[in-house]
PDB file of C-alpha atoms in Angstrom:
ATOM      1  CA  UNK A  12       0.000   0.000   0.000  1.00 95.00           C
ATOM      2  CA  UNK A  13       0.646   3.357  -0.870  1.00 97.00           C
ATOM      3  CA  UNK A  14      -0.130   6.449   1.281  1.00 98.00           C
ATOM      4  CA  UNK A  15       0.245   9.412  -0.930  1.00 98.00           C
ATOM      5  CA  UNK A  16       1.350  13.056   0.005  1.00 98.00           C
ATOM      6  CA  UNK A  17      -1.566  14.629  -1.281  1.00 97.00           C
ATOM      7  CA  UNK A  18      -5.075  15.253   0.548  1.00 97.00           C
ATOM      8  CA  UNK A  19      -8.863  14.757   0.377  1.00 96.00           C
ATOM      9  CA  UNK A  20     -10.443  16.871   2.871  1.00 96.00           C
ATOM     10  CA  UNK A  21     -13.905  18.169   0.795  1.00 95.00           C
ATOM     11  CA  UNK A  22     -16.688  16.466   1.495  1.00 94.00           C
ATOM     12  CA  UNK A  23     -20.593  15.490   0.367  1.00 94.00           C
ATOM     13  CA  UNK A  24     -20.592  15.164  -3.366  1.00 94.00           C
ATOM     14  CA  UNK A  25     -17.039  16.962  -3.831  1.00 93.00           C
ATOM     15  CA  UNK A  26     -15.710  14.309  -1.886  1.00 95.00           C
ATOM     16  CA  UNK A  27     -16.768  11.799  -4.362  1.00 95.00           C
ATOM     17  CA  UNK A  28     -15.638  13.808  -7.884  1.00 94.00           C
ATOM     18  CA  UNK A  29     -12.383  14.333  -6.065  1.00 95.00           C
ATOM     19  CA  UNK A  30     -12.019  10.883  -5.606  1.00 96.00           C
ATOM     20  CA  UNK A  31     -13.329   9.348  -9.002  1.00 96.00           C
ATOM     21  CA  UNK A  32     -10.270  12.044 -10.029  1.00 96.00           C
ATOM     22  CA  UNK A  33      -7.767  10.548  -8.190  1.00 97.00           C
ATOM     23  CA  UNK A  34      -8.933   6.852  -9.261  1.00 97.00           C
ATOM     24  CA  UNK A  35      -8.520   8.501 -13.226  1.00 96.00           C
ATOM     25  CA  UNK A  36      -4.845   9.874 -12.364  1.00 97.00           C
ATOM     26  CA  UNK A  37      -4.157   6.596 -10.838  1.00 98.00           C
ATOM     27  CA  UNK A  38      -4.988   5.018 -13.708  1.00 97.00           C
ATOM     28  CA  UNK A  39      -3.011   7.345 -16.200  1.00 96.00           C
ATOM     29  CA  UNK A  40      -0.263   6.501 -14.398  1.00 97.00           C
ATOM     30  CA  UNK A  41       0.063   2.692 -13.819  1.00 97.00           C
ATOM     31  CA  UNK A  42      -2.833   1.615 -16.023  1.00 94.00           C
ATOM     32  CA  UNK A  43      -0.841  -0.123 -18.377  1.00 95.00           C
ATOM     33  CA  UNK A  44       1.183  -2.120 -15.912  1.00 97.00           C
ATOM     34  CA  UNK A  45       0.212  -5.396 -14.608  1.00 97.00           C
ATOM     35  CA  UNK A  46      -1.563  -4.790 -11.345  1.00 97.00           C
ATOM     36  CA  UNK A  47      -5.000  -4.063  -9.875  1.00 97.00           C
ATOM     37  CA  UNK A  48      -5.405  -1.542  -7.585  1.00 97.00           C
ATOM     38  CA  UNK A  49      -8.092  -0.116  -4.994  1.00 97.00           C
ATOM     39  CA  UNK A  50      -8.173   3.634  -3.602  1.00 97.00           C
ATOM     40  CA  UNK A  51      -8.971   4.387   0.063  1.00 96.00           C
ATOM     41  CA  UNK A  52      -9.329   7.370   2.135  1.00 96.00           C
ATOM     42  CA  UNK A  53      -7.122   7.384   5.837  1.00 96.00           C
ATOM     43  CA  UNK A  54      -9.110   8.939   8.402  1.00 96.00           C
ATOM     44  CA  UNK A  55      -6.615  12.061   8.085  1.00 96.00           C
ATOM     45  CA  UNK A  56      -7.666  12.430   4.479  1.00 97.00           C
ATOM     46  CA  UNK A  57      -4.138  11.023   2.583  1.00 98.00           C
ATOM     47  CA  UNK A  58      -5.253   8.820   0.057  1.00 98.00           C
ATOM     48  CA  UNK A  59      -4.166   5.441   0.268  1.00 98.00           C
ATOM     49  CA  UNK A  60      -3.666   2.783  -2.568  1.00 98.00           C
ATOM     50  CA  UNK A  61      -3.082  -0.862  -2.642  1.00 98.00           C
ATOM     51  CA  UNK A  62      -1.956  -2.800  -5.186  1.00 97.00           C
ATOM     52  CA  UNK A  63      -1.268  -6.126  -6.039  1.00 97.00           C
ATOM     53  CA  UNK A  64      -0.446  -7.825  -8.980  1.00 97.00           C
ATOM     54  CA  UNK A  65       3.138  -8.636 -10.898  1.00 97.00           C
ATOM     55  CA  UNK A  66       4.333  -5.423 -11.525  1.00 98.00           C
ATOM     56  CA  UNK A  67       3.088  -3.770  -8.031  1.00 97.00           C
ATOM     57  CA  UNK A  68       6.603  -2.656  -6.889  1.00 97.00           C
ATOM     58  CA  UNK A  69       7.373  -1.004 -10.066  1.00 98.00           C
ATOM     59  CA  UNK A  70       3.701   0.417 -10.000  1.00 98.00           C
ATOM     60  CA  UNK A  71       4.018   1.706  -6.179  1.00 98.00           C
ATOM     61  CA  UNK A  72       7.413   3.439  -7.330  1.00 98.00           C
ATOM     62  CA  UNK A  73       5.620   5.301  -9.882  1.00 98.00           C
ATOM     63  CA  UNK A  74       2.878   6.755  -7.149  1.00 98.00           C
ATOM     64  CA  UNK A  75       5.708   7.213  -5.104  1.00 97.00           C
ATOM     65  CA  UNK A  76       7.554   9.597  -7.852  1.00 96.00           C
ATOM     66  CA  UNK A  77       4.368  11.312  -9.007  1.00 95.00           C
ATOM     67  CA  UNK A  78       2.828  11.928  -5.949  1.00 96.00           C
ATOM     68  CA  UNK A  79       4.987  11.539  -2.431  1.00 96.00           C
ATOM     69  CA  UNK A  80       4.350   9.370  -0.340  1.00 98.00           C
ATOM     70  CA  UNK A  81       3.380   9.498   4.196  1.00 98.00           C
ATOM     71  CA  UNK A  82       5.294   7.232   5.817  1.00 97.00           C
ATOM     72  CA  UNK A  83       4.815   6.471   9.456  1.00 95.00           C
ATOM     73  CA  UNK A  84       8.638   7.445  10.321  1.00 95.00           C
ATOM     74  CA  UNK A  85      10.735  10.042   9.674  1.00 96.00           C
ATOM     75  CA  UNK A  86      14.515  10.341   8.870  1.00 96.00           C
ATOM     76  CA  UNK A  87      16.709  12.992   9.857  1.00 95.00           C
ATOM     77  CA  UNK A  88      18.767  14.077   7.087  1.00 95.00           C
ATOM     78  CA  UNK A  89      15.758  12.096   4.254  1.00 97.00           C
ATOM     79  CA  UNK A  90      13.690  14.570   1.997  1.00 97.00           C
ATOM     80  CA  UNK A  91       9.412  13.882   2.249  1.00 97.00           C
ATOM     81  CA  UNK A  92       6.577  15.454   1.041  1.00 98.00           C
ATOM     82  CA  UNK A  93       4.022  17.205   3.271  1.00 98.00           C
ATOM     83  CA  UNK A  94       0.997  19.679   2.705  1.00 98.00           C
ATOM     84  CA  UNK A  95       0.597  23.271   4.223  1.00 98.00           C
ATOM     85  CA  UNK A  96      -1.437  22.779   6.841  1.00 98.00           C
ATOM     86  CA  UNK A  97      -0.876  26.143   9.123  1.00 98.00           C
ATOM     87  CA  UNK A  98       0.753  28.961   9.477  1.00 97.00           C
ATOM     88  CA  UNK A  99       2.291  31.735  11.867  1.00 97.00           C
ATOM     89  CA  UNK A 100       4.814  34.062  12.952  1.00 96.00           C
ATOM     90  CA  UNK A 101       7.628  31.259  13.748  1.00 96.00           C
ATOM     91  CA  UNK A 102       7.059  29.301  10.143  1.00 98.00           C
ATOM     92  CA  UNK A 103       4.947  27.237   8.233  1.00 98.00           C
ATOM     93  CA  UNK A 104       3.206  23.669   9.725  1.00 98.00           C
ATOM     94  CA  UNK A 105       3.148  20.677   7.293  1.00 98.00           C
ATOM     95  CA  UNK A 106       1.513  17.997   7.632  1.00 98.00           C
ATOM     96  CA  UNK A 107       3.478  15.057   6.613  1.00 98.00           C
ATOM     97  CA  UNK A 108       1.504  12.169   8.759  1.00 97.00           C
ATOM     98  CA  UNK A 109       2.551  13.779  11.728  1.00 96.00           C
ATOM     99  CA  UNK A 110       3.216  18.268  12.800  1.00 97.00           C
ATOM    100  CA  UNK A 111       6.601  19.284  10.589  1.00 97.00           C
ATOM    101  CA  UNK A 112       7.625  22.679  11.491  1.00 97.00           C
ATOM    102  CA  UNK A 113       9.367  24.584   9.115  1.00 97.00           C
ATOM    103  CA  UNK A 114      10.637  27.651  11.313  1.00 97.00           C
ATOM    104  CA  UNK A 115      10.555  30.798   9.065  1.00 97.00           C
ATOM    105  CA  UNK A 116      14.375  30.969   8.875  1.00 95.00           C
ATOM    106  CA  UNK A 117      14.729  27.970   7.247  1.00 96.00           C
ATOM    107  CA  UNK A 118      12.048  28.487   4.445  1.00 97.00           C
ATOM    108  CA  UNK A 119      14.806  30.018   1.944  1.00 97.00           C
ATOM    109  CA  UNK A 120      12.414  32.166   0.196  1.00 97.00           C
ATOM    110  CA  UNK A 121      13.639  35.417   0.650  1.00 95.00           C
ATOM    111  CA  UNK A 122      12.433  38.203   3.577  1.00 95.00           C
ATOM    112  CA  UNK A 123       9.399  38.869   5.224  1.00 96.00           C
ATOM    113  CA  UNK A 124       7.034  36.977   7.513  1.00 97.00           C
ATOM    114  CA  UNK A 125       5.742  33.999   6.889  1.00 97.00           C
ATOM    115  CA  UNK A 126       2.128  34.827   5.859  1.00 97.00           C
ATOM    116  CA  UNK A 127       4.013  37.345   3.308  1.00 97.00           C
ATOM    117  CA  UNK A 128       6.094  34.592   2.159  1.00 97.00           C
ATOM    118  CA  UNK A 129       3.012  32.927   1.649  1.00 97.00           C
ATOM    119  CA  UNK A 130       1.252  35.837   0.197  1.00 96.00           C
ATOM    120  CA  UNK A 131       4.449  36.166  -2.480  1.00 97.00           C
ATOM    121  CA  UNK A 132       4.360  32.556  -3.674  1.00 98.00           C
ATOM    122  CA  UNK A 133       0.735  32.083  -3.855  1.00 97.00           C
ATOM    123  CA  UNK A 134       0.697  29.607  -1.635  1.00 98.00           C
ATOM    124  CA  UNK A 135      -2.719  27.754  -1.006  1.00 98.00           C
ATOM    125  CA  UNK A 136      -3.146  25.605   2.284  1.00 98.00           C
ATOM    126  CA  UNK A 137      -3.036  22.072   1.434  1.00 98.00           C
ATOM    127  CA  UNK A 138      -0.913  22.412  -0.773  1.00 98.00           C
ATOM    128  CA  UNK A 139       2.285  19.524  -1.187  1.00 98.00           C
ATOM    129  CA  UNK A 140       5.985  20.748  -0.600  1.00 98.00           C
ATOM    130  CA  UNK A 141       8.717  19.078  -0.593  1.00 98.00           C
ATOM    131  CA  UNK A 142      11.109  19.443   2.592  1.00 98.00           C
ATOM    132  CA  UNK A 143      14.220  17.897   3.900  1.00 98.00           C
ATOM    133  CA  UNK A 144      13.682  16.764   7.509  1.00 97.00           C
ATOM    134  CA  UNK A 145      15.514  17.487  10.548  1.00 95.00           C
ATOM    135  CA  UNK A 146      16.197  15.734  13.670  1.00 81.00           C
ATOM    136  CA  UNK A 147      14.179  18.586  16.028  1.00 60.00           C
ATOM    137  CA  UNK A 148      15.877  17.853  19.030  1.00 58.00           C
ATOM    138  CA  UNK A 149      16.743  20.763  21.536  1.00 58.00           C
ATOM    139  CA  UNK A 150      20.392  20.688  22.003  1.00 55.00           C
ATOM    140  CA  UNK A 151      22.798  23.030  20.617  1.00 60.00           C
ATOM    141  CA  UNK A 152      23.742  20.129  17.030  1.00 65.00           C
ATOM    142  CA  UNK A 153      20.380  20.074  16.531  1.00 79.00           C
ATOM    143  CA  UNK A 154      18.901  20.447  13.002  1.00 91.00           C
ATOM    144  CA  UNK A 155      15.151  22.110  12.133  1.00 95.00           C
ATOM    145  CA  UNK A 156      13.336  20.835   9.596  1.00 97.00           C
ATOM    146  CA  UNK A 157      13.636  23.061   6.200  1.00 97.00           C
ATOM    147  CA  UNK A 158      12.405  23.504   2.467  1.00 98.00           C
ATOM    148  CA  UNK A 159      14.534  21.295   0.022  1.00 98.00           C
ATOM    149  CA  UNK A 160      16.423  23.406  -2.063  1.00 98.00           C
ATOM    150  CA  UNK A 161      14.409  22.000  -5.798  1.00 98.00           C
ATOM    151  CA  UNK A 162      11.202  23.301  -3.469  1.00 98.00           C
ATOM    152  CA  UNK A 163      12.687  26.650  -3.451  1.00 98.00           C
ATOM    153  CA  UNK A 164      14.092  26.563  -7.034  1.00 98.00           C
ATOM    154  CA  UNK A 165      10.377  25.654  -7.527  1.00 98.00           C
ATOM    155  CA  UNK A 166       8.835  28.567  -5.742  1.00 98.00           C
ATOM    156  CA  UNK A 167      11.347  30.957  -6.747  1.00 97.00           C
ATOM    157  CA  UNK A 168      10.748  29.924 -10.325  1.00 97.00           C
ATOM    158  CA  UNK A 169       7.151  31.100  -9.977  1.00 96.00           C
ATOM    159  CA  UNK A 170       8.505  34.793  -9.571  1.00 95.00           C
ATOM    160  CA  UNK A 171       9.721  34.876 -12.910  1.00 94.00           C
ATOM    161  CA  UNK A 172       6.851  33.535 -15.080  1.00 90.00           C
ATOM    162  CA  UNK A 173       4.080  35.545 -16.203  1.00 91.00           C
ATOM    163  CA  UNK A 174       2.063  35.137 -13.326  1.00 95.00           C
ATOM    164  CA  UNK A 175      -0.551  32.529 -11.485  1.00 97.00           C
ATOM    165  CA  UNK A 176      -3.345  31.886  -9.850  1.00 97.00           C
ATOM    166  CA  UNK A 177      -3.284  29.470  -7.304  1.00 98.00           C
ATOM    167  CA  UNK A 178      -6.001  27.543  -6.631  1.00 97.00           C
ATOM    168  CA  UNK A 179      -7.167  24.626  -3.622  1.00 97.00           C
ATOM    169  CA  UNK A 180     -10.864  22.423  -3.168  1.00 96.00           C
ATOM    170  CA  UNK A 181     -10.662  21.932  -6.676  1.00 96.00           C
ATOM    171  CA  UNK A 182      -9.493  19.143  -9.351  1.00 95.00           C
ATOM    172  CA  UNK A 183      -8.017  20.529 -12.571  1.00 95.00           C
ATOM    173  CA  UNK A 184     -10.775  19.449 -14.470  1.00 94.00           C
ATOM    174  CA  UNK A 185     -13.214  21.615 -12.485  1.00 95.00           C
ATOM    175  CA  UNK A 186     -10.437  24.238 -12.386  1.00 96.00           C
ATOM    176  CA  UNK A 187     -10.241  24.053 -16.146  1.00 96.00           C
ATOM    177  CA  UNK A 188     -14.516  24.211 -16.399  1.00 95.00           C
ATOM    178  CA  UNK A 189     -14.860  27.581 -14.406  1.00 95.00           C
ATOM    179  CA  UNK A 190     -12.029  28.877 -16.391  1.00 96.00           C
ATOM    180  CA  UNK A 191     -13.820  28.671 -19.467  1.00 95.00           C
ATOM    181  CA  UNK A 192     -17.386  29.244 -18.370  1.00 93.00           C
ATOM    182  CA  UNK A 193     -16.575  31.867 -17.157  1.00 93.00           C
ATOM    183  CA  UNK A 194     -15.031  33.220 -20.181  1.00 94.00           C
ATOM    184  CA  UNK A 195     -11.695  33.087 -19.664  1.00 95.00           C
ATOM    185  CA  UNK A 196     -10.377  30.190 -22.244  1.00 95.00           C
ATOM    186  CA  UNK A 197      -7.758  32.997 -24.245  1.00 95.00           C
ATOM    187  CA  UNK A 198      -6.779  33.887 -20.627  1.00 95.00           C
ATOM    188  CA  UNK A 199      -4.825  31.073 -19.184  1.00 96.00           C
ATOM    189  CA  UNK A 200      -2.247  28.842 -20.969  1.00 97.00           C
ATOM    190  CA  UNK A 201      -3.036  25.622 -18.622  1.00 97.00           C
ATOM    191  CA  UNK A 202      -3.987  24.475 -15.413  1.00 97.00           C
ATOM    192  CA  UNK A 203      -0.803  23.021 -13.445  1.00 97.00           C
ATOM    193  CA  UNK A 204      -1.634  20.094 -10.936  1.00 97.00           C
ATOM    194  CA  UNK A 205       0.046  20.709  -7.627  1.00 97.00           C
ATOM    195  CA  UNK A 206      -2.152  18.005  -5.700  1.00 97.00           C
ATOM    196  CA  UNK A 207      -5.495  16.183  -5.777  1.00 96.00           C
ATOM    197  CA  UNK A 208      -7.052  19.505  -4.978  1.00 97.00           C
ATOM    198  CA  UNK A 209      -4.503  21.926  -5.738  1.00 98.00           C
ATOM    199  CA  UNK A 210      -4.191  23.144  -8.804  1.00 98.00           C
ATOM    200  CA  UNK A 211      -2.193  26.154 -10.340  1.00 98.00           C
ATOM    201  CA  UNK A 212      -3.479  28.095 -13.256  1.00 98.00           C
ATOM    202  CA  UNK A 213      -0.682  29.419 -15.498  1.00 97.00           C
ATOM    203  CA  UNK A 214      -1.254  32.737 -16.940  1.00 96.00           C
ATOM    204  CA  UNK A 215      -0.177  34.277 -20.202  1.00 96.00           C
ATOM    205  CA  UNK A 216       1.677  37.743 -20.776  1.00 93.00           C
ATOM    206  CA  UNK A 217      -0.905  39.851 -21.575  1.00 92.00           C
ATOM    207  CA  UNK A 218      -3.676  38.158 -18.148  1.00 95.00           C
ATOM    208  CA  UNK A 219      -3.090  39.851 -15.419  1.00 94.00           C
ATOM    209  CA  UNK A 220      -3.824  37.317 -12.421  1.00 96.00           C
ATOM    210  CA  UNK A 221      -5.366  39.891  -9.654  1.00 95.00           C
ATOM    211  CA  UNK A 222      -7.837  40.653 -12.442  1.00 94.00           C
ATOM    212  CA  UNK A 223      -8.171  36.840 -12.959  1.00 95.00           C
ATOM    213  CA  UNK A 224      -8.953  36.138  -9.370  1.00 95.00           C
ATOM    214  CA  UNK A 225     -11.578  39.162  -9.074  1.00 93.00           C
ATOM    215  CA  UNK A 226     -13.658  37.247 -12.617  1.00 93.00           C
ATOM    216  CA  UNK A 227     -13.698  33.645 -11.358  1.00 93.00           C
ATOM    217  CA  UNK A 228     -13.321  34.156  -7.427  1.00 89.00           C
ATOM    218  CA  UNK A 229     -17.402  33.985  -6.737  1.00 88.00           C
ATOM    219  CA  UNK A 230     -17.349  30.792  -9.148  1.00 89.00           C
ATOM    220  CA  UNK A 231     -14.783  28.970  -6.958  1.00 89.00           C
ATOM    221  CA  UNK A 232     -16.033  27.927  -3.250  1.00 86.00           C
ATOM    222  CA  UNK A 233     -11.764  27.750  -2.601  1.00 91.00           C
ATOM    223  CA  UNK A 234      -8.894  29.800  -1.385  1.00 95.00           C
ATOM    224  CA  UNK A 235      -7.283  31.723  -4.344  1.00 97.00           C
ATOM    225  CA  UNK A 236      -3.566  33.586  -4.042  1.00 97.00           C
ATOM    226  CA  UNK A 237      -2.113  34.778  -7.333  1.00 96.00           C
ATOM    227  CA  UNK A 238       1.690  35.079  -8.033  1.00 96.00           C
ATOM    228  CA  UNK A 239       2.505  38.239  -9.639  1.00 93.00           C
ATOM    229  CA  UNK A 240       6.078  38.353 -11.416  1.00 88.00           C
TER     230      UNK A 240
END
């Protein structure tokens, strides 16, 4: 079984699209191997897969690559994926199975607090980063918990696109549908998977993502932060 780093935490009818979605990505992804597979829901809202079959160690790599994956132990020193679960004036809180704090000096993303960090980078709660961990103990060799330097390289990256808008409680496809009922097909280039429910919409030149947010905002029942180069 597979326990991957993304979560599922709408609920009532949402609950079900979101899974049928992750079912479909599951598929796409290690349909044409030979296993069977069955998705599950933890009672902390990671997904869960099991698989069986003859390739179901290749197949559980491939989740593992694509998605992350929440292991019940942690490894000083080992890099994990974990999703934004809080916030404050000491650093960000992911949750990675179990509280990871990532104290605000070790984010690497440049000054300010961390709520204007988050602000800057768009970045929605729930959403999956990457993060090397430390071993948190209190003595003076200690080592806190911190971004992984290709989650930075991601983030920073952002900064010098043409802009996003950042959405969560969404799949892409439904991402994708308000886009363009809305009126808004010319106005976005594509819609960028972060997690199950995370999506980020990548904006051309000439869109200007505040102005994005304001025309689809009262379509989308979700959290919305845009990334302005």
């Amino acid at each position: 079984m597979v326990v991957l780093a993304t979560k599922l935490y709408v609920s009532g009818d949402a609950r079900e699209r979101a899974t049928d979605s992750l079912r479909s990505l599951v598929e796409n992804e290690i349909g044409d191997l030979s296993v069977e597979f069955e998705v599950g829901v933890r009672h902390d809202d990671f997904p869960s897969v099991t698989i069986e079959g003859e390739d179901a160690v290749v197949a559980r790599n491939v989740l593992r690559e694509e998605f992350g994956e929440i292991v019940p132990d942690l490894e000083a020193g080992e890099t994990y994926v974990g999703t934004l679960d809080s916030w404050d004036d000491d650093g960000f809180v992911l949750d990675a199975g179990q509280p990871v704090r990532i104290p605000a000096e070790e984010m690497g993303l440049g000054p300010g607090s961390p709520t204007q960090v988050r602000e800057r980078y768009g970045l929605v709660q729930h959403m999956p980063l990457e993060f090397v961990y430390g071993d948190d103990g209190d003595g003076e060799d200690s080592t806190p918990s911190r971004l992984s330097e290709d989650e930075r390289d991601r983030l920073y990256e952002w900064t010098r696109g043409d802009g996003r808008l950042n959405v969560n409680s969404a799949t892409r496809g439904e991402v994708r549908a308000t886009l363009n009922r809305a009126g808004h097909a010319q106005d976005y280039i594509t819609v960028e998977r972060l997690g199950l429910l995370e999506q980020s919409v990548i904006c051309p030149e000439d869109t200007d993502p505040p102005g994005l947010l304001s025309s689809v905002g009262e379509y989308l029942p979700a959290e919305l932060r845009c990334v302005v180069p």
